[in-house]
Amino acid sequence: MKNLKWKILFLLPVFMFAGDLDNIDTSFDLGDVDKPYSYKGYVKPEAYYIDDKDKYKKIKTELNFEGDYKKNLWYFKFNWSGYYINDEKDIQTFGVLNEGYVKYGDVNKNITIGKELLKWGKGYAYSAVNFFTREKNPLYPEDLKQGYDLLHLKTISSLNSDIKNYSIDLIYMPVTDTLNSDLKKSQNFGGKLYMLYKDVDIDFMFEKSNTYADRFGGDFSFNLMTELEIHGEYAFDSDKNNSYLLGAKYASDYDYTITCEWYKKWDNNKFLYLKVSQKDFFIDYLTAYMTGIRNYTQNINSLLIGGSYDFKNNFIFTTEFLTSTKQKYLKVSLGYYF
């Protein structure tokens, strides 16, 4: 009976897909009323036709709900996703708390306790300095929603100098049987120093652990011109491994965007990433995009071509085709955003 309820909840439209939502605003509009809370969410059914060693179909539906509440210096936030997955071999239904934390303080000084998604680093497809954060899927980097349970202290200050402002983040992340249990048991702490030097964003960060290798890194980003941003990252650990990224993003006045990145992961695999997207592609409300990834170390190529149409009534239809050295699939979705 429990599984039946999950199926009824998630088996809504089964002919749809996740798309490129970078340029689509799906946030809840509170209008002119200053309410202490806000919420938004979506139901996103996806249908896949997959061709790898076997040819099969897969249905995946995600229900996501996010809400927050602010009272004086207190701020509460949560983000939850429920999933139904049927790949003709197995059926799964499960829920994930992506974020759930309480924050106390103002903009300049605050403390956060709970499950929080940190967004360290300047890379879009990958980040060498995403300490205390899960790795992105380079095809869908925006899908990363799940954070870690941690304690987070932050302070922000402004200066009347070449360093216009700076901030300091301190992190403590325990790993136990109940907290961050997908990692090895450990005690981890670290920090990040951010500064805006003239017109350059600069970060320095570190992560210390009694189980994992200690990591140290930094990143930067600046605008070479109004439309062109340059960014980079470098990190190394106490085991003499390193990881880095160098990239650029061009965003034109004509609503097309080009992102290119060259990066090396901790496992020494080297990648070239290119994404091109065009808003209002031939017709209004249609966004077309293409993502290409080449793994030079293993000689693996991936090409994703897709398009999403915003019906302006909270429905977004998306279709995508992926071809890679290991797999091909066709994906279709129709998401409802509220």
mmCIF file of C-alpha atoms in Angstrom:
data_model
loop_
_atom_site.group_PDB
_atom_site.id
_atom_site.type_symbol
_atom_site.label_atom_id
_atom_site.label_comp_id
_atom_site.label_asym_id
_atom_site.label_seq_id
_atom_site.Cartn_x
_atom_site.Cartn_y
_atom_site.Cartn_z
ATOM 1 C CA MET A 1 0.000 0.000 0.000
ATOM 2 C CA LYS A 2 2.895 2.379 0.831
ATOM 3 C CA ASN A 3 4.542 1.829 -2.563
ATOM 4 C CA LEU A 4 1.181 2.326 -4.270
ATOM 5 C CA LYS A 5 0.802 5.752 -2.671
ATOM 6 C CA TRP A 6 4.271 6.712 -3.869
ATOM 7 C CA LYS A 7 3.450 5.600 -7.398
ATOM 8 C CA ILE A 8 0.218 7.580 -7.437
ATOM 9 C CA LEU A 9 2.090 10.626 -6.180
ATOM 10 C CA PHE A 10 4.882 10.503 -8.721
ATOM 11 C CA LEU A 11 3.336 8.864 -11.793
ATOM 12 C CA LEU A 12 1.878 12.090 -13.133
ATOM 13 C CA PRO A 13 3.069 12.976 -16.630
ATOM 14 C CA VAL A 14 5.544 10.294 -17.661
ATOM 15 C CA PHE A 15 6.574 11.837 -20.907
ATOM 16 C CA MET A 16 8.871 14.670 -19.932
ATOM 17 C CA PHE A 17 12.152 16.133 -18.990
ATOM 18 C CA ALA A 18 14.689 18.202 -17.135
ATOM 19 C CA GLY A 19 16.167 20.948 -19.252
ATOM 20 C CA ASP A 20 18.490 23.855 -19.283
ATOM 21 C CA LEU A 21 16.877 26.125 -16.685
ATOM 22 C CA ASP A 22 19.811 28.532 -16.358
ATOM 23 C CA ASN A 23 17.820 31.411 -17.858
ATOM 24 C CA ILE A 24 14.359 30.568 -16.501
ATOM 25 C CA ASP A 25 12.994 32.252 -13.381
ATOM 26 C CA THR A 26 10.740 29.810 -11.517
ATOM 27 C CA SER A 27 10.841 31.493 -8.107
ATOM 28 C CA PHE A 28 7.671 32.215 -6.139
ATOM 29 C CA ASP A 29 6.504 35.821 -6.529
ATOM 30 C CA LEU A 30 5.456 37.305 -3.198
ATOM 31 C CA GLY A 31 4.226 40.466 -4.869
ATOM 32 C CA ASP A 32 4.238 43.637 -2.832
ATOM 33 C CA VAL A 33 3.420 41.889 0.457
ATOM 34 C CA ASP A 34 6.404 41.467 2.738
ATOM 35 C CA LYS A 35 5.793 37.949 4.006
ATOM 36 C CA PRO A 36 8.212 36.219 6.394
ATOM 37 C CA TYR A 37 8.189 33.051 4.303
ATOM 38 C CA SER A 38 8.544 31.935 0.704
ATOM 39 C CA TYR A 39 8.294 28.639 -1.133
ATOM 40 C CA LYS A 40 8.710 27.121 -4.552
ATOM 41 C CA GLY A 41 8.962 23.692 -6.109
ATOM 42 C CA TYR A 42 8.353 21.532 -9.117
ATOM 43 C CA VAL A 43 7.143 18.179 -10.363
ATOM 44 C CA LYS A 44 9.433 16.915 -13.105
ATOM 45 C CA PRO A 45 8.651 13.579 -14.786
ATOM 46 C CA GLU A 46 11.273 12.347 -17.246
ATOM 47 C CA ALA A 47 11.147 9.549 -19.818
ATOM 48 C CA TYR A 48 14.345 8.004 -21.185
ATOM 49 C CA TYR A 49 15.070 5.671 -24.048
ATOM 50 C CA ILE A 50 18.566 4.352 -23.314
ATOM 51 C CA ASP A 51 20.914 2.510 -25.658
ATOM 52 C CA ASP A 52 24.056 1.139 -24.034
ATOM 53 C CA LYS A 53 24.774 -2.588 -23.768
ATOM 54 C CA ASP A 54 21.019 -3.152 -23.610
ATOM 55 C CA LYS A 55 18.176 -1.050 -24.955
ATOM 56 C CA TYR A 56 15.603 -0.149 -22.343
ATOM 57 C CA LYS A 57 13.269 2.588 -21.139
ATOM 58 C CA LYS A 58 13.402 4.439 -17.854
ATOM 59 C CA ILE A 59 10.908 6.687 -16.104
ATOM 60 C CA LYS A 60 12.087 9.085 -13.435
ATOM 61 C CA THR A 61 9.906 11.579 -11.599
ATOM 62 C CA GLU A 62 11.097 14.113 -9.060
ATOM 63 C CA LEU A 63 8.952 16.157 -6.710
ATOM 64 C CA ASN A 64 10.920 19.036 -5.187
ATOM 65 C CA PHE A 65 9.779 21.473 -2.539
ATOM 66 C CA GLU A 66 11.782 24.316 -1.033
ATOM 67 C CA GLY A 67 10.726 26.765 1.642
ATOM 68 C CA ASP A 68 12.173 29.296 4.034
ATOM 69 C CA TYR A 69 11.013 31.398 6.966
ATOM 70 C CA LYS A 70 12.593 34.489 8.522
ATOM 71 C CA LYS A 71 11.820 35.898 11.962
ATOM 72 C CA ASN A 72 13.989 38.727 13.269
ATOM 73 C CA LEU A 73 17.559 37.331 13.213
ATOM 74 C CA TRP A 74 16.397 33.731 12.727
ATOM 75 C CA TYR A 75 16.250 32.113 9.296
ATOM 76 C CA PHE A 76 15.023 28.583 8.520
ATOM 77 C CA LYS A 77 15.360 26.795 5.185
ATOM 78 C CA PHE A 78 14.649 23.337 3.820
ATOM 79 C CA ASN A 79 14.767 21.663 0.422
ATOM 80 C CA TRP A 80 13.391 18.154 -0.122
ATOM 81 C CA SER A 81 13.157 15.892 -3.180
ATOM 82 C CA GLY A 82 11.130 12.713 -3.612
ATOM 83 C CA TYR A 83 11.882 10.308 -6.455
ATOM 84 C CA TYR A 84 10.144 7.543 -8.363
ATOM 85 C CA ILE A 85 12.436 5.574 -10.727
ATOM 86 C CA ASN A 86 11.423 2.653 -12.946
ATOM 87 C CA ASP A 87 14.055 1.312 -15.359
ATOM 88 C CA GLU A 88 12.270 -1.944 -16.325
ATOM 89 C CA LYS A 89 14.661 -3.843 -14.035
ATOM 90 C CA ASP A 90 13.900 -2.250 -10.697
ATOM 91 C CA ILE A 91 11.509 0.247 -9.130
ATOM 92 C CA GLN A 92 12.717 2.715 -6.515
ATOM 93 C CA THR A 93 10.866 5.286 -4.424
ATOM 94 C CA PHE A 94 12.777 7.397 -1.942
ATOM 95 C CA GLY A 95 13.133 10.883 -0.526
ATOM 96 C CA VAL A 96 16.188 13.052 0.087
ATOM 97 C CA LEU A 97 16.525 16.044 2.382
ATOM 98 C CA ASN A 98 18.786 18.248 0.285
ATOM 99 C CA GLU A 99 18.997 21.086 2.780
ATOM 100 C CA GLY A 100 17.576 21.725 6.218
ATOM 101 C CA TYR A 101 19.216 24.272 8.465
ATOM 102 C CA VAL A 102 18.718 27.154 10.858
ATOM 103 C CA LYS A 103 20.732 30.380 10.633
ATOM 104 C CA TYR A 104 21.061 33.050 13.279
ATOM 105 C CA GLY A 105 22.508 36.503 12.723
ATOM 106 C CA ASP A 106 22.492 39.308 10.203
ATOM 107 C CA VAL A 107 24.148 39.647 6.800
ATOM 108 C CA ASN A 108 27.506 40.604 8.312
ATOM 109 C CA LYS A 109 27.773 37.947 11.027
ATOM 110 C CA ASN A 110 25.847 34.677 11.251
ATOM 111 C CA ILE A 111 26.018 31.049 12.280
ATOM 112 C CA THR A 112 24.348 28.141 10.442
ATOM 113 C CA ILE A 113 23.650 24.667 11.824
ATOM 114 C CA GLY A 114 22.217 21.829 9.742
ATOM 115 C CA LYS A 115 22.390 20.438 6.247
ATOM 116 C CA GLU A 116 23.624 23.152 3.895
ATOM 117 C CA LEU A 117 24.830 23.206 0.295
ATOM 118 C CA LEU A 118 28.040 25.227 0.079
ATOM 119 C CA LYS A 119 28.917 26.738 -3.291
ATOM 120 C CA TRP A 120 32.656 27.225 -3.201
ATOM 121 C CA GLY A 121 34.596 27.630 -6.411
ATOM 122 C CA LYS A 122 34.176 29.477 -9.674
ATOM 123 C CA GLY A 123 33.854 26.532 -12.089
ATOM 124 C CA TYR A 124 30.551 25.699 -13.781
ATOM 125 C CA ALA A 125 31.058 22.056 -14.830
ATOM 126 C CA TYR A 126 33.590 21.150 -12.155
ATOM 127 C CA SER A 127 35.258 22.669 -9.125
ATOM 128 C CA ALA A 128 38.689 21.820 -7.755
ATOM 129 C CA VAL A 129 37.952 23.697 -4.517
ATOM 130 C CA ASN A 130 34.433 22.477 -3.728
ATOM 131 C CA PHE A 131 35.502 21.373 -0.258
ATOM 132 C CA PHE A 132 32.654 20.080 1.930
ATOM 133 C CA THR A 133 30.532 19.654 -1.213
ATOM 134 C CA ARG A 134 29.575 16.769 -3.485
ATOM 135 C CA GLU A 135 30.902 16.660 -7.041
ATOM 136 C CA LYS A 136 28.807 18.100 -9.853
ATOM 137 C CA ASN A 137 27.545 16.182 -12.868
ATOM 138 C CA PRO A 138 29.119 18.239 -15.699
ATOM 139 C CA LEU A 139 26.146 17.566 -17.980
ATOM 140 C CA TYR A 140 23.714 18.872 -15.346
ATOM 141 C CA PRO A 141 25.724 20.931 -12.817
ATOM 142 C CA GLU A 142 22.573 22.782 -11.734
ATOM 143 C CA ASP A 143 21.104 19.501 -10.457
ATOM 144 C CA LEU A 144 23.443 19.477 -7.445
ATOM 145 C CA LYS A 145 21.118 20.220 -4.527
ATOM 146 C CA GLN A 146 22.192 17.994 -1.633
ATOM 147 C CA GLY A 147 24.495 19.488 0.977
ATOM 148 C CA TYR A 148 26.226 18.123 4.075
ATOM 149 C CA ASP A 149 25.461 18.390 7.787
ATOM 150 C CA LEU A 150 27.800 21.016 9.185
ATOM 151 C CA LEU A 151 28.384 24.013 11.424
ATOM 152 C CA HIS A 152 29.076 27.210 9.469
ATOM 153 C CA LEU A 153 30.243 30.565 10.846
ATOM 154 C CA LYS A 154 30.481 33.576 8.534
ATOM 155 C CA THR A 155 31.548 37.204 8.856
ATOM 156 C CA ILE A 156 31.625 39.929 6.184
ATOM 157 C CA SER A 157 33.380 43.307 6.336
ATOM 158 C CA SER A 158 33.995 46.260 4.023
ATOM 159 C CA LEU A 159 37.175 48.310 3.658
ATOM 160 C CA ASN A 160 38.085 51.652 2.145
ATOM 161 C CA SER A 161 41.088 50.334 0.210
ATOM 162 C CA ASP A 162 42.037 48.254 -2.827
ATOM 163 C CA ILE A 163 40.446 45.344 -0.966
ATOM 164 C CA LYS A 164 36.861 46.577 -1.086
ATOM 165 C CA ASN A 165 35.390 43.852 1.097
ATOM 166 C CA TYR A 166 36.231 40.466 2.520
ATOM 167 C CA SER A 167 34.528 37.564 4.254
ATOM 168 C CA ILE A 168 35.634 34.641 6.401
ATOM 169 C CA ASP A 169 33.878 31.256 6.542
ATOM 170 C CA LEU A 170 34.672 28.618 9.164
ATOM 171 C CA ILE A 171 33.325 25.069 8.727
ATOM 172 C CA TYR A 172 33.074 22.037 10.991
ATOM 173 C CA MET A 173 31.739 18.831 9.415
ATOM 174 C CA PRO A 174 31.504 15.643 11.499
ATOM 175 C CA VAL A 175 30.999 12.234 9.903
ATOM 176 C CA THR A 176 29.202 9.676 12.083
ATOM 177 C CA ASP A 177 26.695 6.851 11.668
ATOM 178 C CA THR A 178 23.886 9.420 11.423
ATOM 179 C CA LEU A 179 25.602 12.565 10.067
ATOM 180 C CA ASN A 180 27.070 12.556 6.546
ATOM 181 C CA SER A 181 27.072 8.760 6.717
ATOM 182 C CA ASP A 182 27.977 8.343 3.022
ATOM 183 C CA LEU A 183 31.546 9.398 3.932
ATOM 184 C CA LYS A 184 34.178 7.684 6.069
ATOM 185 C CA LYS A 185 33.925 8.423 9.780
ATOM 186 C CA SER A 186 36.007 11.513 10.435
ATOM 187 C CA GLN A 187 36.232 14.971 11.933
ATOM 188 C CA ASN A 188 36.674 17.675 9.316
ATOM 189 C CA PHE A 189 37.092 21.415 9.601
ATOM 190 C CA GLY A 190 38.178 24.178 7.286
ATOM 191 C CA GLY A 191 37.680 27.713 6.164
ATOM 192 C CA LYS A 192 37.527 30.179 3.317
ATOM 193 C CA LEU A 193 38.816 33.729 2.960
ATOM 194 C CA TYR A 194 37.128 35.786 0.242
ATOM 195 C CA MET A 195 38.231 39.219 -0.903
ATOM 196 C CA LEU A 196 37.290 41.605 -3.663
ATOM 197 C CA TYR A 197 40.639 43.076 -4.703
ATOM 198 C CA LYS A 198 39.969 45.973 -7.059
ATOM 199 C CA ASP A 199 37.609 44.168 -9.472
ATOM 200 C CA VAL A 200 38.905 40.618 -8.970
ATOM 201 C CA ASP A 201 37.110 38.016 -6.819
ATOM 202 C CA ILE A 202 39.671 35.916 -4.926
ATOM 203 C CA ASP A 203 39.180 32.995 -2.524
ATOM 204 C CA PHE A 204 41.601 30.960 -0.434
ATOM 205 C CA MET A 205 40.302 27.842 1.291
ATOM 206 C CA PHE A 206 41.455 24.771 3.204
ATOM 207 C CA GLU A 207 40.056 21.516 4.609
ATOM 208 C CA LYS A 208 41.687 19.534 7.443
ATOM 209 C CA SER A 209 40.663 15.967 8.306
ATOM 210 C CA ASN A 210 41.759 13.163 10.613
ATOM 211 C CA THR A 211 40.850 10.594 7.914
ATOM 212 C CA TYR A 212 41.109 12.218 4.489
ATOM 213 C CA ALA A 213 44.067 14.050 2.995
ATOM 214 C CA ASP A 214 44.229 17.731 3.913
ATOM 215 C CA ARG A 215 43.377 20.042 1.016
ATOM 216 C CA PHE A 216 44.305 23.621 0.204
ATOM 217 C CA GLY A 217 43.244 25.781 -2.717
ATOM 218 C CA GLY A 218 42.293 29.087 -4.229
ATOM 219 C CA ASP A 219 40.218 30.565 -7.030
ATOM 220 C CA PHE A 220 39.696 33.826 -8.893
ATOM 221 C CA SER A 221 37.330 35.451 -11.355
ATOM 222 C CA PHE A 222 37.192 38.797 -13.135
ATOM 223 C CA ASN A 223 35.554 40.418 -16.132
ATOM 224 C CA LEU A 224 37.902 40.980 -19.044
ATOM 225 C CA MET A 225 35.068 42.959 -20.630
ATOM 226 C CA THR A 226 31.395 43.401 -19.833
ATOM 227 C CA GLU A 227 30.373 40.197 -21.614
ATOM 228 C CA LEU A 228 33.470 38.063 -20.903
ATOM 229 C CA GLU A 229 34.345 36.560 -17.519
ATOM 230 C CA ILE A 230 37.574 34.639 -16.795
ATOM 231 C CA HIS A 231 37.843 32.231 -13.870
ATOM 232 C CA GLY A 232 40.273 29.674 -12.491
ATOM 233 C CA GLU A 233 40.909 27.306 -9.582
ATOM 234 C CA TYR A 234 43.847 25.366 -8.169
ATOM 235 C CA ALA A 235 43.998 22.919 -5.255
ATOM 236 C CA PHE A 236 46.447 20.401 -3.816
ATOM 237 C CA ASP A 237 46.394 17.923 -0.938
ATOM 238 C CA SER A 238 48.813 16.481 1.602
ATOM 239 C CA ASP A 239 49.238 13.347 -0.553
ATOM 240 C CA LYS A 240 50.787 15.511 -3.315
ATOM 241 C CA ASN A 241 47.768 15.273 -5.624
ATOM 242 C CA ASN A 242 46.384 18.340 -7.347
ATOM 243 C CA SER A 243 43.398 19.544 -9.329
ATOM 244 C CA TYR A 244 42.811 22.683 -11.358
ATOM 245 C CA LEU A 245 40.442 24.489 -13.701
ATOM 246 C CA LEU A 246 40.682 27.396 -16.125
ATOM 247 C CA GLY A 247 37.599 28.726 -17.858
ATOM 248 C CA ALA A 248 35.763 31.571 -19.519
ATOM 249 C CA LYS A 249 32.122 32.536 -19.912
ATOM 250 C CA TYR A 250 30.807 34.830 -22.624
ATOM 251 C CA ALA A 251 27.268 36.190 -22.252
ATOM 252 C CA SER A 252 26.127 38.400 -25.127
ATOM 253 C CA ASP A 253 23.432 41.039 -25.276
ATOM 254 C CA TYR A 254 21.629 38.757 -27.726
ATOM 255 C CA ASP A 255 20.916 36.084 -25.096
ATOM 256 C CA TYR A 256 23.470 33.523 -26.133
ATOM 257 C CA THR A 257 26.047 32.190 -23.711
ATOM 258 C CA ILE A 258 29.276 30.270 -24.261
ATOM 259 C CA THR A 259 31.092 28.553 -21.393
ATOM 260 C CA CYS A 260 34.437 26.831 -21.945
ATOM 261 C CA GLU A 261 36.534 25.113 -19.266
ATOM 262 C CA TRP A 262 39.681 23.010 -19.133
ATOM 263 C CA TYR A 263 40.084 21.055 -15.907
ATOM 264 C CA LYS A 264 41.987 18.236 -14.233
ATOM 265 C CA LYS A 265 40.277 16.165 -11.563
ATOM 266 C CA TRP A 266 41.885 14.622 -8.497
ATOM 267 C CA ASP A 267 42.077 11.256 -10.301
ATOM 268 C CA ASN A 268 44.297 12.893 -12.999
ATOM 269 C CA ASN A 269 41.634 12.731 -15.719
ATOM 270 C CA LYS A 270 41.754 15.848 -17.920
ATOM 271 C CA PHE A 271 38.643 17.303 -19.558
ATOM 272 C CA LEU A 272 37.589 19.966 -22.028
ATOM 273 C CA TYR A 273 34.072 21.307 -21.463
ATOM 274 C CA LEU A 274 32.049 23.504 -23.815
ATOM 275 C CA LYS A 275 28.464 24.654 -23.455
ATOM 276 C CA VAL A 276 26.573 26.934 -25.834
ATOM 277 C CA SER A 277 23.026 28.130 -25.180
ATOM 278 C CA GLN A 278 20.703 30.495 -27.034
ATOM 279 C CA LYS A 279 17.570 31.995 -25.572
ATOM 280 C CA ASP A 280 14.606 32.695 -27.906
ATOM 281 C CA PHE A 281 16.132 30.377 -30.495
ATOM 282 C CA PHE A 282 14.198 31.272 -33.706
ATOM 283 C CA ILE A 283 10.962 31.473 -31.683
ATOM 284 C CA ASP A 284 10.128 33.190 -28.408
ATOM 285 C CA TYR A 285 10.475 31.208 -25.157
ATOM 286 C CA LEU A 286 12.572 28.441 -26.750
ATOM 287 C CA THR A 287 16.049 27.902 -25.312
ATOM 288 C CA ALA A 288 18.417 25.688 -27.298
ATOM 289 C CA TYR A 289 21.685 24.378 -25.892
ATOM 290 C CA MET A 290 24.587 22.057 -26.610
ATOM 291 C CA THR A 291 27.124 20.620 -24.172
ATOM 292 C CA GLY A 292 30.278 18.835 -25.281
ATOM 293 C CA ILE A 293 32.742 17.095 -22.955
ATOM 294 C CA ARG A 294 35.960 15.349 -23.922
ATOM 295 C CA ASN A 295 37.936 13.203 -21.485
ATOM 296 C CA TYR A 296 41.427 13.366 -22.972
ATOM 297 C CA THR A 297 42.849 10.869 -20.495
ATOM 298 C CA GLN A 298 40.437 8.036 -21.330
ATOM 299 C CA ASN A 299 39.520 9.197 -24.855
ATOM 300 C CA ILE A 300 35.800 9.473 -24.031
ATOM 301 C CA ASN A 301 33.497 11.963 -25.745
ATOM 302 C CA SER A 302 30.003 13.137 -24.781
ATOM 303 C CA LEU A 303 27.652 15.433 -26.672
ATOM 304 C CA LEU A 304 24.310 16.623 -25.296
ATOM 305 C CA ILE A 305 21.896 18.540 -27.545
ATOM 306 C CA GLY A 306 18.630 19.842 -26.174
ATOM 307 C CA GLY A 307 15.942 22.448 -26.078
ATOM 308 C CA SER A 308 13.395 23.663 -23.554
ATOM 309 C CA TYR A 309 10.198 25.586 -24.210
ATOM 310 C CA ASP A 310 8.678 27.765 -21.500
ATOM 311 C CA PHE A 311 4.888 27.839 -21.899
ATOM 312 C CA LYS A 312 4.678 30.807 -19.493
ATOM 313 C CA ASN A 313 2.039 28.977 -17.445
ATOM 314 C CA ASN A 314 4.596 27.273 -15.182
ATOM 315 C CA PHE A 315 5.091 24.341 -17.588
ATOM 316 C CA ILE A 316 8.449 23.741 -19.270
ATOM 317 C CA PHE A 317 8.827 21.091 -21.962
ATOM 318 C CA THR A 318 12.323 19.737 -22.618
ATOM 319 C CA THR A 319 13.801 17.218 -24.985
ATOM 320 C CA GLU A 320 17.436 16.104 -25.101
ATOM 321 C CA PHE A 321 19.652 13.688 -26.966
ATOM 322 C CA LEU A 322 22.937 12.423 -25.535
ATOM 323 C CA THR A 323 25.525 10.521 -27.504
ATOM 324 C CA SER A 324 28.759 9.411 -25.888
ATOM 325 C CA THR A 325 31.433 6.773 -26.218
ATOM 326 C CA LYS A 326 29.660 4.599 -23.649
ATOM 327 C CA GLN A 327 25.968 5.413 -24.005
ATOM 328 C CA LYS A 328 23.190 7.068 -25.978
ATOM 329 C CA TYR A 329 19.809 8.205 -24.779
ATOM 330 C CA LEU A 330 16.793 10.276 -25.704
ATOM 331 C CA LYS A 331 15.146 12.153 -22.861
ATOM 332 C CA VAL A 332 11.831 14.018 -22.740
ATOM 333 C CA SER A 333 10.209 15.889 -19.853
ATOM 334 C CA LEU A 334 7.406 18.258 -18.963
ATOM 335 C CA GLY A 335 8.008 20.011 -15.661
ATOM 336 C CA TYR A 336 5.492 22.004 -13.652
ATOM 337 C CA TYR A 337 6.963 24.760 -11.471
ATOM 338 C CA PHE A 338 5.133 26.486 -8.660
#
